[in-house]
Structures are given as C-alpha cells and as structure tokens.
Tab-separated table of C-alpha atoms in Angstrom:
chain	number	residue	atom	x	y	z
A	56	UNK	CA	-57.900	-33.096	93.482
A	57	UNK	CA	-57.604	-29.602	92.838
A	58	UNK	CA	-56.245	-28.666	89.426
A	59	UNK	CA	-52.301	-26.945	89.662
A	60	UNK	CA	-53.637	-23.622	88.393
A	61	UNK	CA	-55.471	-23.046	91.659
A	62	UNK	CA	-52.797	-23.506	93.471
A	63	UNK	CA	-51.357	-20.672	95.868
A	64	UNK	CA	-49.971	-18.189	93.303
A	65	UNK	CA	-46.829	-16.157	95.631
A	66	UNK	CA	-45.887	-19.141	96.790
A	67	UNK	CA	-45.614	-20.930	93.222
A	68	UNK	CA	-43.953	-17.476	91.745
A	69	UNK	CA	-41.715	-17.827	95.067
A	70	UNK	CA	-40.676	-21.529	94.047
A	71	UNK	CA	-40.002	-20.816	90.620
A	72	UNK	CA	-37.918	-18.038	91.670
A	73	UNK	CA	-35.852	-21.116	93.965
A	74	UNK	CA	-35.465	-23.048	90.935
A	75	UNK	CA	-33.847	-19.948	88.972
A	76	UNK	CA	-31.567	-19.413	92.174
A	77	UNK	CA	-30.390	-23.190	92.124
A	78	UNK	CA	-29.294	-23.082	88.811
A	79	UNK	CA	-27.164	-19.606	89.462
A	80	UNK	CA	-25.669	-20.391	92.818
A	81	UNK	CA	-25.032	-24.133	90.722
A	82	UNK	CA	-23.272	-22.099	87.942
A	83	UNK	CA	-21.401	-19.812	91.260
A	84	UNK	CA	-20.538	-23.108	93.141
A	85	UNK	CA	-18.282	-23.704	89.421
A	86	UNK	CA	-17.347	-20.103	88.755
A	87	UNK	CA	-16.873	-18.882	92.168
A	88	UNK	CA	-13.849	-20.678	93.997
A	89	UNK	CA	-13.753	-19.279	97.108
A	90	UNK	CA	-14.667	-21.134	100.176
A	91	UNK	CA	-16.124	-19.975	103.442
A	92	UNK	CA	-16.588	-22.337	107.030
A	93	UNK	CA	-15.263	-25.474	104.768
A	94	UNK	CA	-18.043	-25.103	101.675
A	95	UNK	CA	-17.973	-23.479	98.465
A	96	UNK	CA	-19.206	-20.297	99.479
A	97	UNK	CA	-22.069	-20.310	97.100
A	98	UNK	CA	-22.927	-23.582	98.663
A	99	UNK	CA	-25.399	-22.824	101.177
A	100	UNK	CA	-27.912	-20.537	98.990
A	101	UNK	CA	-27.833	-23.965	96.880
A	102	UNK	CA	-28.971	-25.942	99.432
A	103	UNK	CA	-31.488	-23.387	100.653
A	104	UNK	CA	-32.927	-22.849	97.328
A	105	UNK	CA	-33.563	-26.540	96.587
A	106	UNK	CA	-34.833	-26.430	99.919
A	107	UNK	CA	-37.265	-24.394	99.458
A	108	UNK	CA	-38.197	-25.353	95.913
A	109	UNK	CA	-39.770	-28.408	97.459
A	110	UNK	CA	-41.523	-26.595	100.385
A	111	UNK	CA	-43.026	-23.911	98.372
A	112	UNK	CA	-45.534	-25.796	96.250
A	113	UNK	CA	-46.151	-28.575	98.499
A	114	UNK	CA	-47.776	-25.732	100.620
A	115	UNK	CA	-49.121	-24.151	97.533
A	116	UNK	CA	-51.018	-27.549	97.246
A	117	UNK	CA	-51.734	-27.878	100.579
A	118	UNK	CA	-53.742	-24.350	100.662
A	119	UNK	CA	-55.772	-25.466	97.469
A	120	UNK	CA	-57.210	-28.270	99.801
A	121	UNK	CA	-58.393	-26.053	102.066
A	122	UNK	CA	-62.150	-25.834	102.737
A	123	UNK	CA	-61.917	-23.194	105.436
A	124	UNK	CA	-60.319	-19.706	106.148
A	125	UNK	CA	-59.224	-19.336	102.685
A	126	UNK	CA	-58.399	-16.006	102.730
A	127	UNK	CA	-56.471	-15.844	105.662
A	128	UNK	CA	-54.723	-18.941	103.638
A	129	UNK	CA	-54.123	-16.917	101.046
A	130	UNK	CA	-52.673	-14.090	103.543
A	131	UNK	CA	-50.743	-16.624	105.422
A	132	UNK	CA	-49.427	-18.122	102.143
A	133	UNK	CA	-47.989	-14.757	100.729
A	134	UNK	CA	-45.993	-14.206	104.597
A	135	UNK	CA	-44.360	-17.247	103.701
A	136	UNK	CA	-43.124	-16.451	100.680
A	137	UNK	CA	-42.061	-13.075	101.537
A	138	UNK	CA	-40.450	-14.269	104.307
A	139	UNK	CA	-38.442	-17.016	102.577
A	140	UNK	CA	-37.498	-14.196	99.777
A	141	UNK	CA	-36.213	-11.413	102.047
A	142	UNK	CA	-34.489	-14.730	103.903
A	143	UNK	CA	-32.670	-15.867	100.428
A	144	UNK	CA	-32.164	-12.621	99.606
A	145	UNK	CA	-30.040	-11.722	102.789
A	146	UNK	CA	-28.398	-15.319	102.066
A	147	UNK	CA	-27.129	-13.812	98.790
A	148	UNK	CA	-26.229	-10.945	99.427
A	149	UNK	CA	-24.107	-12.103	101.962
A	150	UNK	CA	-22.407	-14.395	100.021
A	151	UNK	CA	-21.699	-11.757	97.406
A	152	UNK	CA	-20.152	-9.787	100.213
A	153	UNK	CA	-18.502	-12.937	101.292
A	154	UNK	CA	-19.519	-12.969	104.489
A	155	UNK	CA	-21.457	-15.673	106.745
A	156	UNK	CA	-24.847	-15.175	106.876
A	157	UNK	CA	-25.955	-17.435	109.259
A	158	UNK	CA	-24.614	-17.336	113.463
A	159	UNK	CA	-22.742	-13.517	111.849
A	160	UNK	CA	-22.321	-10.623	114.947
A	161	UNK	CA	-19.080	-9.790	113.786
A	162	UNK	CA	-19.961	-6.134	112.567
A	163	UNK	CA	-23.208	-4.021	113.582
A	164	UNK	CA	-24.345	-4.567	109.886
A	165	UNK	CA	-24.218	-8.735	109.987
A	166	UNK	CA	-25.936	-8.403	113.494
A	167	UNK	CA	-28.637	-6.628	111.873
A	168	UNK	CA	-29.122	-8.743	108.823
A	169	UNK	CA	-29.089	-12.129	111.125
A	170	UNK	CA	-31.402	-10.340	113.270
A	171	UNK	CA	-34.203	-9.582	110.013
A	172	UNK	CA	-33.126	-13.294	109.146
A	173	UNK	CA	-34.246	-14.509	112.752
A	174	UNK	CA	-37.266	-12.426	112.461
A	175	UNK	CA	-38.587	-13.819	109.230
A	176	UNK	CA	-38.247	-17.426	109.991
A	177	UNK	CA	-40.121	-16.185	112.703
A	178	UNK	CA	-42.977	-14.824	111.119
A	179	UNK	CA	-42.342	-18.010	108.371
A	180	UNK	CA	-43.076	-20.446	111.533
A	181	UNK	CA	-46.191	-18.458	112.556
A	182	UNK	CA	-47.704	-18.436	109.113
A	183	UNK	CA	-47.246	-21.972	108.611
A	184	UNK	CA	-48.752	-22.956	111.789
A	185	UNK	CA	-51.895	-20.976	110.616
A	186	UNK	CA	-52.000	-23.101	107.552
A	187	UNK	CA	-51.925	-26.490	109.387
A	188	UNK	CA	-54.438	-24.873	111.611
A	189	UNK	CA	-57.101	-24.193	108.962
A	190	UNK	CA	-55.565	-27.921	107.482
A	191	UNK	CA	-57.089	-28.974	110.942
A	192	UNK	CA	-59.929	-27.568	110.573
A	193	UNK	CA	-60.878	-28.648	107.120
A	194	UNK	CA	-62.904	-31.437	106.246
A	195	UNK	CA	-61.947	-33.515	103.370
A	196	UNK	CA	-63.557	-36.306	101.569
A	197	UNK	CA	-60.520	-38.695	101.371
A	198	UNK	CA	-59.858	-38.879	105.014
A	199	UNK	CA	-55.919	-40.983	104.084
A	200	UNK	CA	-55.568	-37.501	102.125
A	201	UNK	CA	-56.766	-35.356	104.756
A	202	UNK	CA	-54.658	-36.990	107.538
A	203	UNK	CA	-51.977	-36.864	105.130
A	204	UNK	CA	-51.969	-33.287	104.428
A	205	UNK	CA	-52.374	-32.515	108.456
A	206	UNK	CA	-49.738	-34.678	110.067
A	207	UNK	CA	-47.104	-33.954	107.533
A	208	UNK	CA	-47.800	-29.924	108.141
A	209	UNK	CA	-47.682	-30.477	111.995
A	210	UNK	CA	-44.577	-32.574	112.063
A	211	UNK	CA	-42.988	-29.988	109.331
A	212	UNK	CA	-43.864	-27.096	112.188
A	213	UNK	CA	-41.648	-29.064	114.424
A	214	UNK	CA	-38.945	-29.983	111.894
A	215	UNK	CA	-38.452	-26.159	111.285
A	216	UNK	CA	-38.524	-24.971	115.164
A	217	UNK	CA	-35.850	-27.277	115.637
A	218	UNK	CA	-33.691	-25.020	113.529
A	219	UNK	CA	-33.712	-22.997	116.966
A	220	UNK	CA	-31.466	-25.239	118.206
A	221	UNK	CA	-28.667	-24.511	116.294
A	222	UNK	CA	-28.507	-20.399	117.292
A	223	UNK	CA	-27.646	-21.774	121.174
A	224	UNK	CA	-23.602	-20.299	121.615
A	225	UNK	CA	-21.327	-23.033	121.958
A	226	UNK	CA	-19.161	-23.224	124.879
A	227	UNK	CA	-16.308	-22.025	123.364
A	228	UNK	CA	-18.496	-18.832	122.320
A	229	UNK	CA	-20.159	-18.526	125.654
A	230	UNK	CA	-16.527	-18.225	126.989
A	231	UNK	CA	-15.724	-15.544	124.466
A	232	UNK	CA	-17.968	-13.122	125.805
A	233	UNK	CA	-18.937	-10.031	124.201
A	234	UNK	CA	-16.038	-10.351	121.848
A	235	UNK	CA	-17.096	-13.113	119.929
A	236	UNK	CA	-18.002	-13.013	116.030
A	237	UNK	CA	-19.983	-15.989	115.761
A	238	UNK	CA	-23.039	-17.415	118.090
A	239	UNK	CA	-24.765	-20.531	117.117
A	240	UNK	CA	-23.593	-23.208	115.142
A	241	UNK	CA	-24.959	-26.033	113.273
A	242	UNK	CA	-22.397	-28.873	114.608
A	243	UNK	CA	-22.164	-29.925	118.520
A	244	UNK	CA	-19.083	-31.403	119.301
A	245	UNK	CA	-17.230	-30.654	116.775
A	246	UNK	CA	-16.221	-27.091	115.042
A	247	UNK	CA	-17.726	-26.148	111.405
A	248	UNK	CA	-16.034	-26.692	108.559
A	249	UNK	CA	-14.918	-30.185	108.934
A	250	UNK	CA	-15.041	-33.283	107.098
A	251	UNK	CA	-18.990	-33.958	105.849
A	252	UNK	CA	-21.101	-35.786	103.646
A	253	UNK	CA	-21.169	-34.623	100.172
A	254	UNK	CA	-23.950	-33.163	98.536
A	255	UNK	CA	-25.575	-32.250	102.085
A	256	UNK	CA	-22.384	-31.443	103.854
A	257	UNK	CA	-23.433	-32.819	107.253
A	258	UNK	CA	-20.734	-33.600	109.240
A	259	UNK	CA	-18.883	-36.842	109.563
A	260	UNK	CA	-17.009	-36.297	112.914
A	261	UNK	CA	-19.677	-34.722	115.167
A	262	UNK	CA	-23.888	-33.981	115.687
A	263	UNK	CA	-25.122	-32.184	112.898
A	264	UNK	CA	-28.563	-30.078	113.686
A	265	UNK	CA	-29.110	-29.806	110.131
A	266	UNK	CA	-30.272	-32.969	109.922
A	267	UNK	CA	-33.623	-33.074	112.456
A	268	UNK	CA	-34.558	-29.717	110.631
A	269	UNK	CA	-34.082	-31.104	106.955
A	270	UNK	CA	-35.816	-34.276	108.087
A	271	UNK	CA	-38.352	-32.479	110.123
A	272	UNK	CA	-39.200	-29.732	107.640
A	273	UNK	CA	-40.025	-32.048	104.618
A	274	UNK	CA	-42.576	-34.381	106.086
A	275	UNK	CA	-45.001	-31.881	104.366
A	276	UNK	CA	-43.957	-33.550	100.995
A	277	UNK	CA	-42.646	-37.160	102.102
A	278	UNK	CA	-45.823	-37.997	103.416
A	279	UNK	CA	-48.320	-36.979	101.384
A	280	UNK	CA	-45.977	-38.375	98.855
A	281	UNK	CA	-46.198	-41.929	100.671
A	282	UNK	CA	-50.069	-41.744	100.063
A	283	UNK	CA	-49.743	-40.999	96.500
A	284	UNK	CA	-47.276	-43.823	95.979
A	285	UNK	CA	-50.215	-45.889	97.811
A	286	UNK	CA	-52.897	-44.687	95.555
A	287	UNK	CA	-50.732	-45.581	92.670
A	288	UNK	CA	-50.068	-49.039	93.965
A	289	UNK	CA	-54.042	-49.843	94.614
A	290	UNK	CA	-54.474	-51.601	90.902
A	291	UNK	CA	-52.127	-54.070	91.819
A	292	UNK	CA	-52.764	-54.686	96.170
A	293	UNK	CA	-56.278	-55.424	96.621
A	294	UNK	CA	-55.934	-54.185	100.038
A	295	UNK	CA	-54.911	-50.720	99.311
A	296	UNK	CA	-58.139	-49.946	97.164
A	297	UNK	CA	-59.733	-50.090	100.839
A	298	UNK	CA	-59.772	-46.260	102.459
A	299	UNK	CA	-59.417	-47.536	105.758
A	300	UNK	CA	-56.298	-49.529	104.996
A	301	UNK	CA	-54.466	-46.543	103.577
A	302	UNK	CA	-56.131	-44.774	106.246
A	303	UNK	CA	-53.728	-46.787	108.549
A	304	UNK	CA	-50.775	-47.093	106.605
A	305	UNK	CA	-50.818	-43.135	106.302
A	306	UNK	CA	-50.677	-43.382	110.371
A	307	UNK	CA	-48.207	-45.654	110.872
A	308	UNK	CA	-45.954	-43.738	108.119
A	309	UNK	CA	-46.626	-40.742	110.447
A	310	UNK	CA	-45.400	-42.167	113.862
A	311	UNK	CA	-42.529	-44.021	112.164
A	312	UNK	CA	-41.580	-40.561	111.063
A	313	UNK	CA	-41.689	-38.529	113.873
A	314	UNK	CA	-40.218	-41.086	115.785
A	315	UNK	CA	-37.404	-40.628	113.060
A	316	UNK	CA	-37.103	-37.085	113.804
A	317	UNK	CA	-36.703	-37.658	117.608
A	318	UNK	CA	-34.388	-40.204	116.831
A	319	UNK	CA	-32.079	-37.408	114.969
A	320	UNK	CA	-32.462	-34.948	117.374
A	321	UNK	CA	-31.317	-36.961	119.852
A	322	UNK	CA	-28.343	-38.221	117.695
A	323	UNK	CA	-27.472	-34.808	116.750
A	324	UNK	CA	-27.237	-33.078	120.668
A	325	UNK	CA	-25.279	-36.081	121.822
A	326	UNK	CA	-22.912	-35.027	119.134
A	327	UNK	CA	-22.635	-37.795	117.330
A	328	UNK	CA	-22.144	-37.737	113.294
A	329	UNK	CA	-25.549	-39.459	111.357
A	330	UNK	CA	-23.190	-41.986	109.835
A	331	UNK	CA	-21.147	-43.393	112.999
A	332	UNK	CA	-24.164	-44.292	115.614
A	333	UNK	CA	-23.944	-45.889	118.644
A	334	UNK	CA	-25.586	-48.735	120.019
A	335	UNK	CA	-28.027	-46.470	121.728
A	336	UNK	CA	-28.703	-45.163	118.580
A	337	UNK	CA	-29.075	-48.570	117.020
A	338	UNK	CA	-30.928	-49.868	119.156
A	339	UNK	CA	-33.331	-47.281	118.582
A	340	UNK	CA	-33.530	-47.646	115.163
A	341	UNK	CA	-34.361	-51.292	115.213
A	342	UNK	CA	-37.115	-50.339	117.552
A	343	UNK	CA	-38.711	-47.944	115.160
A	344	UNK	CA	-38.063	-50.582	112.790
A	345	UNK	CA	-39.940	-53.282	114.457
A	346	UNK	CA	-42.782	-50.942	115.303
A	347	UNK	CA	-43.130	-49.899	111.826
A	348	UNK	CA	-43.198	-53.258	110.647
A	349	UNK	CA	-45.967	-54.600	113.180
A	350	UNK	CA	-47.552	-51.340	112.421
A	351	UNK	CA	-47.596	-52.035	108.628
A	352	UNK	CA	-49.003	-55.768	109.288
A	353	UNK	CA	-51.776	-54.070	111.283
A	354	UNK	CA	-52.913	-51.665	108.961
A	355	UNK	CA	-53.024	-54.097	105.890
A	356	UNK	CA	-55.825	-56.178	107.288
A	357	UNK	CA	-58.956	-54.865	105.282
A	358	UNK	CA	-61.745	-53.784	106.989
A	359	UNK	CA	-64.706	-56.290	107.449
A	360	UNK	CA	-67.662	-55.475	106.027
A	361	UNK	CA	-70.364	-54.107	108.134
A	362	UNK	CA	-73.185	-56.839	109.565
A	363	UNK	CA	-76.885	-56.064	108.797
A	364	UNK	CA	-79.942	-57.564	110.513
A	365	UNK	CA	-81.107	-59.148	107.356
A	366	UNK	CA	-77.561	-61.152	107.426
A	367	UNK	CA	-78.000	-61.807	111.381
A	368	UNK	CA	-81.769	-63.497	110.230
A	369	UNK	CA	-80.410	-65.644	107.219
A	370	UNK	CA	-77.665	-67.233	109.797
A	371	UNK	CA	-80.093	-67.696	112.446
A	372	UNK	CA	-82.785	-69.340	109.990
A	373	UNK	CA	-79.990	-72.015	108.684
C-alpha cells in the first residue's frame, strides 16, 4: 500500500484546511448565537467541513492507487479541491453575512453565489467521475482492494448526484412564482427548520434528502474501510486469509449498501422521517437484511483448491 506521503497533495492541504474550519465554525456554533432555518447558524459549515474532511483524503488515497492516467488524476484531484474550497468558502461567507447559502434567490447577489455553488459541485461531480474512471481502469494486485476502491467511488458518484434532488421547488414555492426567496429544500413534506435529530439535524417529522446524499457520498470510505476491518480480522478467521472470500464479502458489503441507499431515497421522497418508517419501509429493510445475511454465508465458504491431473491419477490408481 502506498505510503501517506504520496498521497494527492491539494486534496490533503484541502482536508487539513476542513479540519481547521471544524474547529472554528465548532468555536462559532458556542460564540455565535444566532440561528438561521432552525440551526445554529454556524451549523451547516460544521457539518460540511467534517464532511469533507473524510472525503478529501479517502480520494487522496484512492488516486495513490492508481496505475493509470495519473496525471489527469492529479488534474482531476486539484478540481476537486478547488471546487469544494470556493464551495466552503461561499458557505462562510454567507453565514458571516447571515444569510442562507443554500436554495438563496432572494437578492441578485445570493442568486449568483448559489449559482457558482451549483456550478462547482458540478464540476466536483465531473472530476470525481474521472477518478473512478481511471479507478476502473486500473489494475491492482489485491483484487478485494481493487473492487473496494471502485464500487465505493461509483456508489459515492451516485450518493452526491442525489444532492440534485433537493434544489426541485416545493409546491408551495412553485406556487409562489417569480416572487419567491427560496427554491429547493432539503425536507419533503414537511417545512425546514423543524424538529431533527441532533448532531445531524435530519428531520424527525418529514423525508430528509440529506440522508441518501450523506449515505451515498461516503461509501468511498465505509467500504474500503469494511475491507480493512477484514484484513485486520484474517489472524483470527481462517477464512478471511483466503482473497477470494474477502473478494466476496467486499461484494456483498457493496449490494447491501447500495441497496441501503435506494432504500433512503425512497424513504426520503415519500416524506417520511428516517426514524418513524413504515411497514413498507420495514419490510424492506428486513429484505436487505436477509439478503445480506445469505450473502455473507455465501461468501465465507473458502475456495476449494484447484484439481491437478497428478491428483485425478493417484484417485484413480487406489
């Protein structure tokens, strides 16, 4: 495995950057009592910046792996962590004006600022896609690792595109016309600023498309994470020293986790809070459940060893 040091450099200057942020907006969140849409208004850049603390060097990693295209890694690397500064720093500045920054057309200015916000995650998308492209495309030894490294990427390209869901107007907005303030939202069913979870502040009364894109967006660490926790079990489970079995787990891990994400989504745009499901949703849950389960027993059976001729001969001669 490729040493930290040659990891992508912007994007581990961008994450240590997050880290710095988390611990100021932390120190705002006490200083700083004023509240916007519900939250502490220094709040969201928290969240973002933690966010995006993970995702940075999880990428950074990823790009090390690479065999193939690595400068137009590099290149693709560096968009995303321009991108996600001009993003935080839009985030911050608005909360210094006190102002949304998110879903904001309530002056020319905000327009323009969610506009450069929509167009980064934009180009942020794009350049990630490239990277789990040349992931594709790159051969590595460990193929549990490589898998690893290329399903978690793709579903993360999913988990953040969801985020597109949440800039649809509302019906109450669509009936406002020209003269609303505010299009998008990340609630259905219910209007922001209500009850929620703490720590996340997802909402407790209504769909919450926050989640699907939090869930979504960091499969690129959960599951490569799942295969180091695997590696590090191997000294004590015979079975997981074979390749193929972790091979299979890694798999199965995948599905189970999309299938989480779709499971979500589809919670979230029936507008129905992540702690009060339905049966539908239930039900559903226990499937995934089950199939993870039979899944799991299915990938734990070690792989037979290969017959030769010579072995074929000795149980043909006795």
């Amino acid at each position: 495995m490729p040493s930290w040091r040659s990891w992508h450099q912007p994007l581990m200057i961008f994450a240590a950057s997050m880290a710095v942020l988390t611990v100021v907006s932390g120190i705002g969140m006490i200083a700083d009592d004023r509240v916007l849409v519900g939250s502490p208004i220094w709040f969201k850049p928290f969240k973002f910046s933690i966010s995006l603390m993970m995702y940075a060097p999880a990428l950074a990693w990823m790009l090390s792996m690479a065999t193939r295209g690595r400068r137009v890694g590099w290149w693709a690397g560096t968009v995303v962590a321009l991108a996600g500064a001009i993003e935080m720093v839009i985030i911050v500045g608005q909360v210094i004006r006190g102002k949304r920054s998110h879903f904001n057309y309530a002056t020319a200015f905000d327009t323009l600022l969610f506009n450069i916000m929509g167009a980064t995650i934009i180009t942020l998308w794009v350049s990630s896609m490239v990277i789990a492209f040349l992931l594709f495309r790159s051969p590595l030894a460990d193929r549990a690792a490589a898998w690893a490294i290329r399903l978690g990427s793709a579903i993360a390209l999913v988990g953040a595109g969801l985020g597109n869901l949440m800039t649809r107007p509302t019906s109450e907005q669509r009936a406002e016309g020209e003269l609303a303030k505010v299009l998008g939202s990340h609630n259905v069913g219910v209007p922001e600023g209500g009850p929620s979870l703490p720590i996340t502040g997802w909402s407790t009364t209504g769909g919450d498309l926050r989640i699907p894109h939090f869930v979504g967006m960091h499969a690129l660490q959960l599951i490569p994470l799942f295969l180091l926790a695997l590696i590090a079990l191997a000294p004590r489970f015979a079975r997981l020293r074979d390749e193929g079995v972790r091979l299979r787990l890694v798999l199965v891990a995948c599905g189970v986790y999309a299938a989480v994400v779709a499971l979500v989504t589809w919670q979230a745009l029936r507008g129905q809070a992540l702690i009060n499901p339905d049966g539908a949703t239930l039900t559903a849950a226990a499937a995934i459940l089950v199939a993870a389960a039979v899944g799991s027993l299915l990938a734990l059976r070690t792989t037979p060893p290969s017959r030769t001729a010579d072995d074929t001969h000795k149980e043909l001669v006795t």
